[in-house]
Short mmCIF file of N, CA and C in Angstrom, two decimals:
data_model
loop_
_atom_site.label_atom_id
_atom_site.label_comp_id
_atom_site.label_asym_id
_atom_site.label_seq_id
_atom_site.Cartn_x
_atom_site.Cartn_y
_atom_site.Cartn_z
N MET Z 1 106.53 84.25 93.40
CA MET Z 1 106.06 85.52 93.82
C MET Z 1 106.53 86.57 92.84
N VAL Z 2 105.44 87.47 92.48
CA VAL Z 2 105.51 88.51 91.58
C VAL Z 2 106.13 89.76 92.41
N LYS Z 3 107.25 90.32 92.06
CA LYS Z 3 107.74 91.55 92.89
C LYS Z 3 107.73 92.68 92.02
N VAL Z 4 107.15 93.73 92.63
CA VAL Z 4 107.12 95.09 92.13
C VAL Z 4 107.83 96.17 92.94
N LEU Z 5 108.72 96.97 92.14
CA LEU Z 5 109.40 97.99 92.76
C LEU Z 5 109.10 99.21 92.23
N PHE Z 6 108.69 100.25 93.00
CA PHE Z 6 108.42 101.57 92.48
C PHE Z 6 109.57 102.43 92.84
N VAL Z 7 109.96 103.30 91.84
CA VAL Z 7 111.21 104.08 92.02
C VAL Z 7 111.05 105.57 91.66
N CYS Z 8 111.62 106.33 92.52
CA CYS Z 8 111.47 107.73 92.25
C CYS Z 8 112.86 108.34 92.63
N LEU Z 9 113.00 109.75 92.85
CA LEU Z 9 114.32 110.26 93.09
C LEU Z 9 114.90 110.03 94.46
N GLY Z 10 114.19 110.38 95.51
CA GLY Z 10 114.76 110.16 96.80
C GLY Z 10 114.11 109.07 97.69
N ASN Z 11 113.04 108.56 97.13
CA ASN Z 11 112.27 107.53 98.02
C ASN Z 11 111.68 108.05 99.19
N ILE Z 12 111.18 109.24 99.17
CA ILE Z 12 110.42 109.65 100.48
C ILE Z 12 109.16 110.31 100.13
N CYS Z 13 108.80 110.52 98.90
CA CYS Z 13 107.54 110.99 98.52
C CYS Z 13 106.63 110.06 97.57
N ARG Z 14 107.08 109.99 96.34
CA ARG Z 14 106.15 109.28 95.17
C ARG Z 14 106.34 107.86 95.29
N SER Z 15 107.46 107.27 95.46
CA SER Z 15 107.62 105.86 95.44
C SER Z 15 107.10 105.13 96.74
N PRO Z 16 107.33 105.76 97.88
CA PRO Z 16 106.81 105.00 99.19
C PRO Z 16 105.29 105.17 99.13
N MET Z 17 104.71 106.33 98.63
CA MET Z 17 103.34 106.49 98.44
C MET Z 17 102.81 105.33 97.52
N ALA Z 18 103.42 105.18 96.40
CA ALA Z 18 102.99 104.06 95.55
C ALA Z 18 103.16 102.77 96.02
N GLU Z 19 104.23 102.41 96.83
CA GLU Z 19 104.38 101.15 97.56
C GLU Z 19 103.14 101.00 98.52
N ALA Z 20 102.97 101.85 99.38
CA ALA Z 20 101.68 101.80 100.27
C ALA Z 20 100.50 101.61 99.62
N ILE Z 21 100.10 102.43 98.60
CA ILE Z 21 98.82 102.25 97.89
C ILE Z 21 98.66 100.99 97.23
N PHE Z 22 99.77 100.67 96.52
CA PHE Z 22 99.65 99.26 95.81
C PHE Z 22 99.62 98.05 96.67
N ARG Z 23 100.37 98.20 97.79
CA ARG Z 23 100.31 97.13 98.81
C ARG Z 23 98.85 97.04 99.43
N ASP Z 24 98.14 98.13 99.65
CA ASP Z 24 96.86 98.22 100.14
C ASP Z 24 95.86 97.46 99.09
N LYS Z 25 96.00 97.89 97.91
CA LYS Z 25 95.16 97.25 96.68
C LYS Z 25 95.47 95.74 96.68
N VAL Z 26 96.60 95.31 96.76
CA VAL Z 26 97.02 93.92 96.71
C VAL Z 26 96.38 93.15 97.80
N LYS Z 27 96.33 93.72 99.02
CA LYS Z 27 95.81 93.03 100.17
C LYS Z 27 94.24 93.02 100.02
N LYS Z 28 93.64 94.17 99.65
CA LYS Z 28 92.20 94.21 99.35
C LYS Z 28 91.76 93.08 98.47
N GLU Z 29 92.60 92.61 97.56
CA GLU Z 29 92.30 91.66 96.57
C GLU Z 29 92.82 90.33 97.08
N ASN Z 30 93.24 90.33 98.13
CA ASN Z 30 93.70 88.98 98.89
C ASN Z 30 94.81 88.37 98.02
N LEU Z 31 95.77 89.17 97.47
CA LEU Z 31 96.96 88.64 96.55
C LEU Z 31 98.33 88.92 97.08
N GLN Z 32 98.23 89.20 98.50
CA GLN Z 32 99.59 89.44 99.13
C GLN Z 32 100.43 88.31 99.31
N HIS Z 33 99.90 87.04 99.12
CA HIS Z 33 100.78 85.89 99.08
C HIS Z 33 101.34 85.63 97.62
N ILE Z 34 100.96 86.46 96.80
CA ILE Z 34 101.48 86.30 95.31
C ILE Z 34 102.21 87.50 94.91
N ILE Z 35 101.85 88.72 95.42
CA ILE Z 35 102.57 89.87 94.85
C ILE Z 35 103.14 90.71 96.13
N SER Z 36 104.42 91.05 95.93
CA SER Z 36 105.06 91.69 96.96
C SER Z 36 105.57 93.06 96.40
N THR Z 37 105.63 94.10 97.17
CA THR Z 37 106.07 95.50 96.69
C THR Z 37 107.08 96.14 97.58
N ASP Z 38 107.89 96.86 96.99
CA ASP Z 38 108.97 97.74 97.66
C ASP Z 38 109.04 98.99 96.84
N SER Z 39 109.96 99.85 97.39
CA SER Z 39 110.22 101.27 96.62
C SER Z 39 111.73 101.45 96.96
N ALA Z 40 112.26 102.39 96.08
CA ALA Z 40 113.61 102.84 96.20
C ALA Z 40 113.81 104.03 95.48
N GLY Z 41 114.83 104.73 95.77
CA GLY Z 41 115.14 106.08 95.10
C GLY Z 41 116.37 105.88 94.13
N THR Z 42 116.60 106.67 93.05
CA THR Z 42 117.77 106.67 92.28
C THR Z 42 118.87 107.44 93.16
N GLY Z 43 118.46 108.31 93.94
CA GLY Z 43 119.46 109.16 94.75
C GLY Z 43 119.61 108.70 96.10
N ASN Z 44 120.60 109.07 96.74
CA ASN Z 44 121.08 108.56 98.08
C ASN Z 44 120.87 109.56 99.24
N TRP Z 45 120.08 110.74 98.95
CA TRP Z 45 120.10 111.72 99.95
C TRP Z 45 119.21 111.37 101.30
N HIS Z 46 118.41 110.49 101.07
CA HIS Z 46 117.33 110.16 102.22
C HIS Z 46 117.46 108.80 102.76
N ILE Z 47 118.56 108.12 102.42
CA ILE Z 47 118.60 106.63 102.81
C ILE Z 47 118.33 106.57 104.38
N GLY Z 48 117.42 105.58 104.80
CA GLY Z 48 117.22 105.40 106.29
C GLY Z 48 115.97 106.36 106.76
N ASN Z 49 115.64 107.18 105.99
CA ASN Z 49 114.54 108.11 106.43
C ASN Z 49 113.14 107.56 106.21
N SER Z 50 112.08 107.93 107.00
CA SER Z 50 110.70 107.67 106.70
C SER Z 50 110.26 108.47 105.60
N PRO Z 51 109.12 108.15 105.15
CA PRO Z 51 108.36 109.05 104.07
C PRO Z 51 108.33 110.33 104.54
N HIS Z 52 108.22 111.33 103.57
CA HIS Z 52 107.96 112.77 103.85
C HIS Z 52 106.77 112.93 104.63
N GLU Z 53 106.64 113.91 105.33
CA GLU Z 53 105.47 114.20 106.13
C GLU Z 53 104.28 114.40 105.29
N GLY Z 54 104.30 114.96 104.08
CA GLY Z 54 103.25 115.20 103.22
C GLY Z 54 102.69 113.74 102.71
N THR Z 55 103.62 112.84 102.50
CA THR Z 55 103.16 111.53 102.12
C THR Z 55 102.46 110.79 103.24
N LEU Z 56 102.98 110.94 104.44
CA LEU Z 56 102.44 110.34 105.59
C LEU Z 56 101.04 110.95 105.77
N ASP Z 57 100.81 112.16 105.72
CA ASP Z 57 99.66 112.77 106.00
C ASP Z 57 98.57 112.30 104.93
N ILE Z 58 98.84 112.28 103.67
CA ILE Z 58 97.93 111.90 102.65
C ILE Z 58 97.58 110.36 102.81
N LEU Z 59 98.49 109.61 103.01
CA LEU Z 59 98.17 108.24 103.27
C LEU Z 59 97.29 108.04 104.50
N GLY Z 60 97.61 108.72 105.57
CA GLY Z 60 96.79 108.71 106.71
C GLY Z 60 95.41 109.11 106.46
N GLU Z 61 95.25 110.19 105.75
CA GLU Z 61 93.88 110.65 105.34
C GLU Z 61 93.11 109.48 104.71
N HIS Z 62 93.76 108.75 104.00
CA HIS Z 62 93.08 107.64 103.03
C HIS Z 62 93.16 106.27 103.89
N GLN Z 63 93.67 106.36 105.14
CA GLN Z 63 93.64 105.11 105.94
C GLN Z 63 94.63 104.02 105.24
N ILE Z 64 95.69 104.28 104.73
CA ILE Z 64 96.59 103.51 104.04
C ILE Z 64 97.84 103.29 105.02
N ASN Z 65 98.02 102.08 105.25
CA ASN Z 65 99.10 101.74 106.16
C ASN Z 65 100.59 101.96 105.42
N CYS Z 66 101.50 102.62 106.02
CA CYS Z 66 102.88 102.86 105.36
C CYS Z 66 103.96 102.46 106.39
N GLU Z 67 103.52 101.44 107.34
CA GLU Z 67 104.54 101.02 108.27
C GLU Z 67 105.70 100.31 107.59
N ASN Z 68 106.91 100.49 108.15
CA ASN Z 68 108.12 99.75 107.67
C ASN Z 68 108.58 100.23 106.33
N ILE Z 69 108.15 101.34 105.83
CA ILE Z 69 108.77 101.92 104.67
C ILE Z 69 109.82 102.89 104.88
N ILE Z 70 111.06 102.48 104.54
CA ILE Z 70 112.26 103.39 104.86
C ILE Z 70 113.06 103.61 103.62
N ALA Z 71 113.49 104.89 103.43
CA ALA Z 71 114.24 105.08 102.11
C ALA Z 71 115.39 104.41 101.89
N ARG Z 72 115.56 103.92 100.66
CA ARG Z 72 116.77 103.23 100.27
C ARG Z 72 116.99 103.60 98.85
N GLN Z 73 118.26 103.26 98.37
CA GLN Z 73 118.68 103.52 96.97
C GLN Z 73 118.43 102.19 96.21
N VAL Z 74 118.22 102.44 94.99
CA VAL Z 74 117.92 101.25 94.14
C VAL Z 74 119.36 100.80 93.88
N GLU Z 75 119.42 99.48 93.74
CA GLU Z 75 120.78 98.73 93.58
C GLU Z 75 120.61 97.88 92.31
N GLU Z 76 121.79 97.66 91.71
CA GLU Z 76 121.79 96.90 90.40
C GLU Z 76 121.07 95.38 90.54
N LYS Z 77 121.19 94.92 91.80
CA LYS Z 77 120.58 93.54 91.87
C LYS Z 77 118.95 93.64 91.71
N ASP Z 78 118.47 94.87 92.14
CA ASP Z 78 116.97 95.08 92.03
C ASP Z 78 116.43 94.84 90.57
N LEU Z 79 117.35 95.20 89.67
CA LEU Z 79 116.93 95.09 88.25
C LEU Z 79 116.83 93.68 87.82
N GLN Z 80 117.43 92.67 88.57
CA GLN Z 80 117.29 91.25 88.27
C GLN Z 80 116.26 90.78 89.21
N ASP Z 81 116.13 91.14 90.36
CA ASP Z 81 115.24 90.63 91.33
C ASP Z 81 113.67 90.88 91.26
N PHE Z 82 113.44 92.03 90.52
CA PHE Z 82 111.97 92.44 90.51
C PHE Z 82 111.35 92.15 89.11
N ASN Z 83 110.16 91.80 89.06
CA ASN Z 83 109.51 91.59 87.77
C ASN Z 83 109.08 92.89 87.16
N TYR Z 84 108.50 93.75 87.80
CA TYR Z 84 108.06 94.98 87.51
C TYR Z 84 108.88 96.03 88.14
N ILE Z 85 109.50 97.05 87.38
CA ILE Z 85 110.11 98.14 88.04
C ILE Z 85 109.40 99.40 87.44
N ILE Z 86 108.76 100.13 88.30
CA ILE Z 86 107.82 101.26 87.92
C ILE Z 86 108.44 102.60 88.28
N ALA Z 87 108.89 103.25 87.36
CA ALA Z 87 109.50 104.65 87.69
C ALA Z 87 108.26 105.70 87.59
N MET Z 88 108.61 106.75 88.44
CA MET Z 88 107.59 107.85 88.67
C MET Z 88 107.62 108.82 87.43
N ASP Z 89 108.80 108.98 86.89
CA ASP Z 89 109.09 109.91 85.64
C ASP Z 89 110.05 109.59 84.86
N ALA Z 90 110.26 110.24 83.70
CA ALA Z 90 111.27 109.97 82.63
C ALA Z 90 112.54 110.18 83.26
N SER Z 91 112.87 111.02 84.12
CA SER Z 91 114.20 111.10 84.75
C SER Z 91 114.58 109.77 85.46
N ASN Z 92 113.57 109.30 86.22
CA ASN Z 92 113.95 108.21 87.03
C ASN Z 92 114.32 106.97 86.15
N LEU Z 93 113.35 106.96 84.98
CA LEU Z 93 113.52 105.75 84.08
C LEU Z 93 114.89 105.95 83.46
N GLY Z 94 115.43 107.18 83.14
CA GLY Z 94 116.70 107.28 82.53
C GLY Z 94 117.76 106.97 83.54
N ASN Z 95 117.59 107.28 84.76
CA ASN Z 95 118.62 106.92 85.76
C ASN Z 95 118.74 105.42 85.96
N LEU Z 96 117.51 104.66 85.90
CA LEU Z 96 117.64 103.26 86.01
C LEU Z 96 118.37 102.71 84.78
N HIS Z 97 118.16 103.21 83.52
CA HIS Z 97 118.80 102.65 82.45
C HIS Z 97 120.36 103.00 82.55
N ARG Z 98 120.81 104.01 83.17
CA ARG Z 98 122.14 104.33 83.25
C ARG Z 98 122.80 103.59 84.33
N LEU Z 99 122.18 102.78 85.19
CA LEU Z 99 123.02 102.14 86.21
C LEU Z 99 123.85 101.12 85.54
N LYS Z 100 125.10 100.99 86.20
CA LYS Z 100 125.99 100.17 85.72
C LYS Z 100 125.49 98.74 85.50
N GLY Z 101 125.78 98.17 84.39
CA GLY Z 101 125.47 96.86 84.15
C GLY Z 101 124.02 96.59 84.04
N PHE Z 102 123.28 97.66 83.56
CA PHE Z 102 121.71 97.55 83.50
C PHE Z 102 121.35 96.48 82.73
N LYS Z 103 120.76 95.40 83.26
CA LYS Z 103 120.15 94.27 82.62
C LYS Z 103 118.95 93.74 83.53
N GLU Z 104 117.76 94.30 83.07
CA GLU Z 104 116.59 94.04 83.95
C GLU Z 104 115.96 92.65 83.53
N SER Z 105 115.43 92.03 84.36
CA SER Z 105 114.85 90.70 84.12
C SER Z 105 113.35 90.81 83.81
N GLY Z 106 112.77 92.05 84.34
CA GLY Z 106 111.38 92.18 84.10
C GLY Z 106 111.04 93.45 83.20
N GLU Z 107 109.94 93.91 83.52
CA GLU Z 107 109.49 95.00 82.74
C GLU Z 107 109.89 96.39 83.56
N VAL Z 108 110.21 97.37 82.77
CA VAL Z 108 110.54 98.63 83.36
C VAL Z 108 109.89 99.66 82.65
N PHE Z 109 109.02 100.43 83.30
CA PHE Z 109 108.30 101.41 82.56
C PHE Z 109 107.80 102.51 83.70
N ARG Z 110 107.21 103.67 83.18
CA ARG Z 110 106.53 104.63 84.03
C ARG Z 110 105.33 104.29 84.48
N LEU Z 111 104.84 104.62 85.68
CA LEU Z 111 103.49 104.37 86.22
C LEU Z 111 102.38 104.84 85.25
N LEU Z 112 102.52 106.13 84.77
CA LEU Z 112 101.44 106.73 84.08
C LEU Z 112 101.51 106.14 82.54
N ASP Z 113 102.41 105.30 82.24
CA ASP Z 113 102.50 104.69 80.85
C ASP Z 113 101.23 103.78 80.66
N LEU Z 114 100.53 103.48 81.72
CA LEU Z 114 99.30 102.58 81.65
C LEU Z 114 98.09 103.41 81.58
N MET Z 115 98.22 104.65 81.72
CA MET Z 115 97.04 105.47 81.57
C MET Z 115 96.94 106.33 80.40
N ASN Z 116 96.22 105.92 79.40
CA ASN Z 116 96.30 106.55 78.06
C ASN Z 116 95.42 107.91 78.08
N ASP Z 117 94.55 108.01 79.15
CA ASP Z 117 93.62 109.09 79.22
C ASP Z 117 94.07 110.41 79.82
N LEU Z 118 95.47 110.44 80.13
CA LEU Z 118 96.05 111.61 80.82
C LEU Z 118 96.69 112.47 79.75
N SER Z 119 96.90 113.72 80.13
CA SER Z 119 97.65 114.65 79.27
C SER Z 119 98.99 114.81 79.77
N ILE Z 120 99.44 114.19 80.99
CA ILE Z 120 100.73 114.12 81.43
C ILE Z 120 101.26 112.71 81.40
N GLU Z 121 102.60 112.59 81.50
CA GLU Z 121 103.29 111.33 81.34
C GLU Z 121 103.96 110.90 82.68
N ASP Z 122 104.49 111.99 83.47
CA ASP Z 122 105.16 111.88 84.59
C ASP Z 122 104.40 112.13 85.79
N VAL Z 123 104.48 111.48 87.02
CA VAL Z 123 103.93 111.85 88.24
C VAL Z 123 104.95 113.06 88.89
N PRO Z 124 104.23 114.28 88.98
CA PRO Z 124 104.99 115.27 89.57
C PRO Z 124 105.66 114.97 90.83
N ASP Z 125 106.76 115.55 91.21
CA ASP Z 125 107.51 115.53 92.54
C ASP Z 125 106.85 116.35 93.58
N PRO Z 126 106.08 115.93 94.53
CA PRO Z 126 105.56 116.88 95.44
C PRO Z 126 106.52 117.39 96.56
N TYR Z 127 107.70 116.87 96.39
CA TYR Z 127 108.86 117.48 97.23
C TYR Z 127 109.13 118.80 96.77
N PHE Z 128 108.94 119.12 95.36
CA PHE Z 128 109.07 120.31 94.76
C PHE Z 128 107.81 121.19 94.67
N THR Z 129 106.68 120.40 94.33
CA THR Z 129 105.49 121.12 93.99
C THR Z 129 104.61 121.34 95.24
N GLY Z 130 104.88 120.49 96.27
CA GLY Z 130 104.04 120.62 97.46
C GLY Z 130 102.52 120.06 97.31
N ASN Z 131 102.29 119.57 96.10
CA ASN Z 131 100.89 119.01 95.76
C ASN Z 131 100.76 117.56 95.96
N PHE Z 132 100.66 117.20 97.31
CA PHE Z 132 100.57 115.67 97.60
C PHE Z 132 99.11 115.19 97.16
N VAL Z 133 98.13 116.06 97.14
CA VAL Z 133 96.75 115.53 96.65
C VAL Z 133 96.82 115.05 95.28
N GLU Z 134 97.34 115.91 94.37
CA GLU Z 134 97.50 115.52 92.89
C GLU Z 134 98.31 114.24 92.83
N VAL Z 135 99.33 114.18 93.46
CA VAL Z 135 100.16 113.02 93.36
C VAL Z 135 99.46 111.84 93.90
N TYR Z 136 98.75 111.95 94.97
CA TYR Z 136 97.99 110.76 95.53
C TYR Z 136 97.03 110.29 94.41
N ASP Z 137 96.30 111.19 93.88
CA ASP Z 137 95.21 110.88 92.92
C ASP Z 137 95.83 110.11 91.65
N LEU Z 138 96.99 110.61 91.07
CA LEU Z 138 97.59 110.01 90.02
C LEU Z 138 98.23 108.48 90.31
N VAL Z 139 98.81 108.59 91.54
CA VAL Z 139 99.43 107.24 91.97
C VAL Z 139 98.34 106.33 92.22
N ASP Z 140 97.36 106.66 92.93
CA ASP Z 140 96.05 105.61 93.17
C ASP Z 140 95.56 105.19 91.92
N LYS Z 141 95.26 106.03 90.86
CA LYS Z 141 94.86 105.53 89.69
C LYS Z 141 95.81 104.59 88.87
N GLY Z 142 97.07 105.10 88.89
CA GLY Z 142 98.08 104.31 88.27
C GLY Z 142 98.25 103.00 88.98
N CYS Z 143 98.17 102.89 90.13
CA CYS Z 143 98.36 101.61 90.94
C CYS Z 143 97.08 100.69 90.64
N GLU Z 144 95.99 101.14 90.49
CA GLU Z 144 94.81 100.42 90.10
C GLU Z 144 94.98 99.83 88.71
N LYS Z 145 95.53 100.50 87.87
CA LYS Z 145 95.82 100.17 86.40
C LYS Z 145 96.86 98.99 86.39
N LEU Z 146 98.03 99.33 87.24
CA LEU Z 146 99.16 98.51 87.35
C LEU Z 146 98.64 97.06 87.89
N LEU Z 147 97.82 97.06 88.86
CA LEU Z 147 97.31 95.84 89.46
C LEU Z 147 96.60 95.07 88.37
N SER Z 148 95.79 95.82 87.66
CA SER Z 148 94.89 95.00 86.70
C SER Z 148 95.78 94.39 85.59
N TYR Z 149 96.73 95.26 85.24
CA TYR Z 149 97.86 94.81 84.07
C TYR Z 149 98.57 93.50 84.56
N ILE Z 150 99.07 93.57 85.80
CA ILE Z 150 99.80 92.43 86.46
C ILE Z 150 98.95 91.22 86.71
N LYS Z 151 97.76 91.49 86.94
CA LYS Z 151 96.79 90.35 87.21
C LYS Z 151 96.53 89.63 85.71
N LYS Z 152 96.35 90.43 84.76
CA LYS Z 152 95.99 89.95 83.40
C LYS Z 152 97.34 89.34 82.87
N LYS Z 153 98.55 89.99 83.08
CA LYS Z 153 99.69 89.48 82.53
C LYS Z 153 100.24 88.13 83.12
N GLU Z 154 99.94 88.06 84.50
CA GLU Z 154 100.37 86.93 85.27
C GLU Z 154 99.33 85.85 85.49
N SER Z 155 98.15 86.12 84.75
CA SER Z 155 97.07 85.05 84.98
C SER Z 155 96.58 84.86 86.38
N LEU Z 156 96.59 86.04 87.18
CA LEU Z 156 96.12 85.85 88.64
C LEU Z 156 94.70 86.06 88.70
N SER Z 157 94.09 85.36 89.64
CA SER Z 157 92.84 85.63 90.06
C SER Z 157 92.60 85.62 91.45
N ILE Z 158 91.44 86.09 91.98
CA ILE Z 158 91.31 86.15 93.53
C ILE Z 158 91.07 84.78 93.96
#
């Protein structure tokens, strides 16, 4: 099983959005038996909470299922358990690298690192900007690129 973890700050906006979008894309390609996805935050403020209302609304508009997504904090063991750990911004990436005993077993990078045609490198945090539409568009395109990258890297086909 190829395991993908999306990471943001509080795990209520960007990373659960990415988890739901990526899971939807994986399911549409009938790869859910090969690729699993999860999300977590580097902070502990929202542990146990559902995704932010703005995230729920935008996912609902696009008919993307986000059931069973509950905020949690990233743990050291995640760094060994997941093949791909995808940070939403440079700060999240830095927080991952500062985890005690940081030893990842897979690849760790930002979602937008796969998109060379953008003028930004980080997915903005809609918790502060309020712009869930912009974040959805970036995450959707990023997840599309990520799925293509993983399929090629892991030699997966439909």
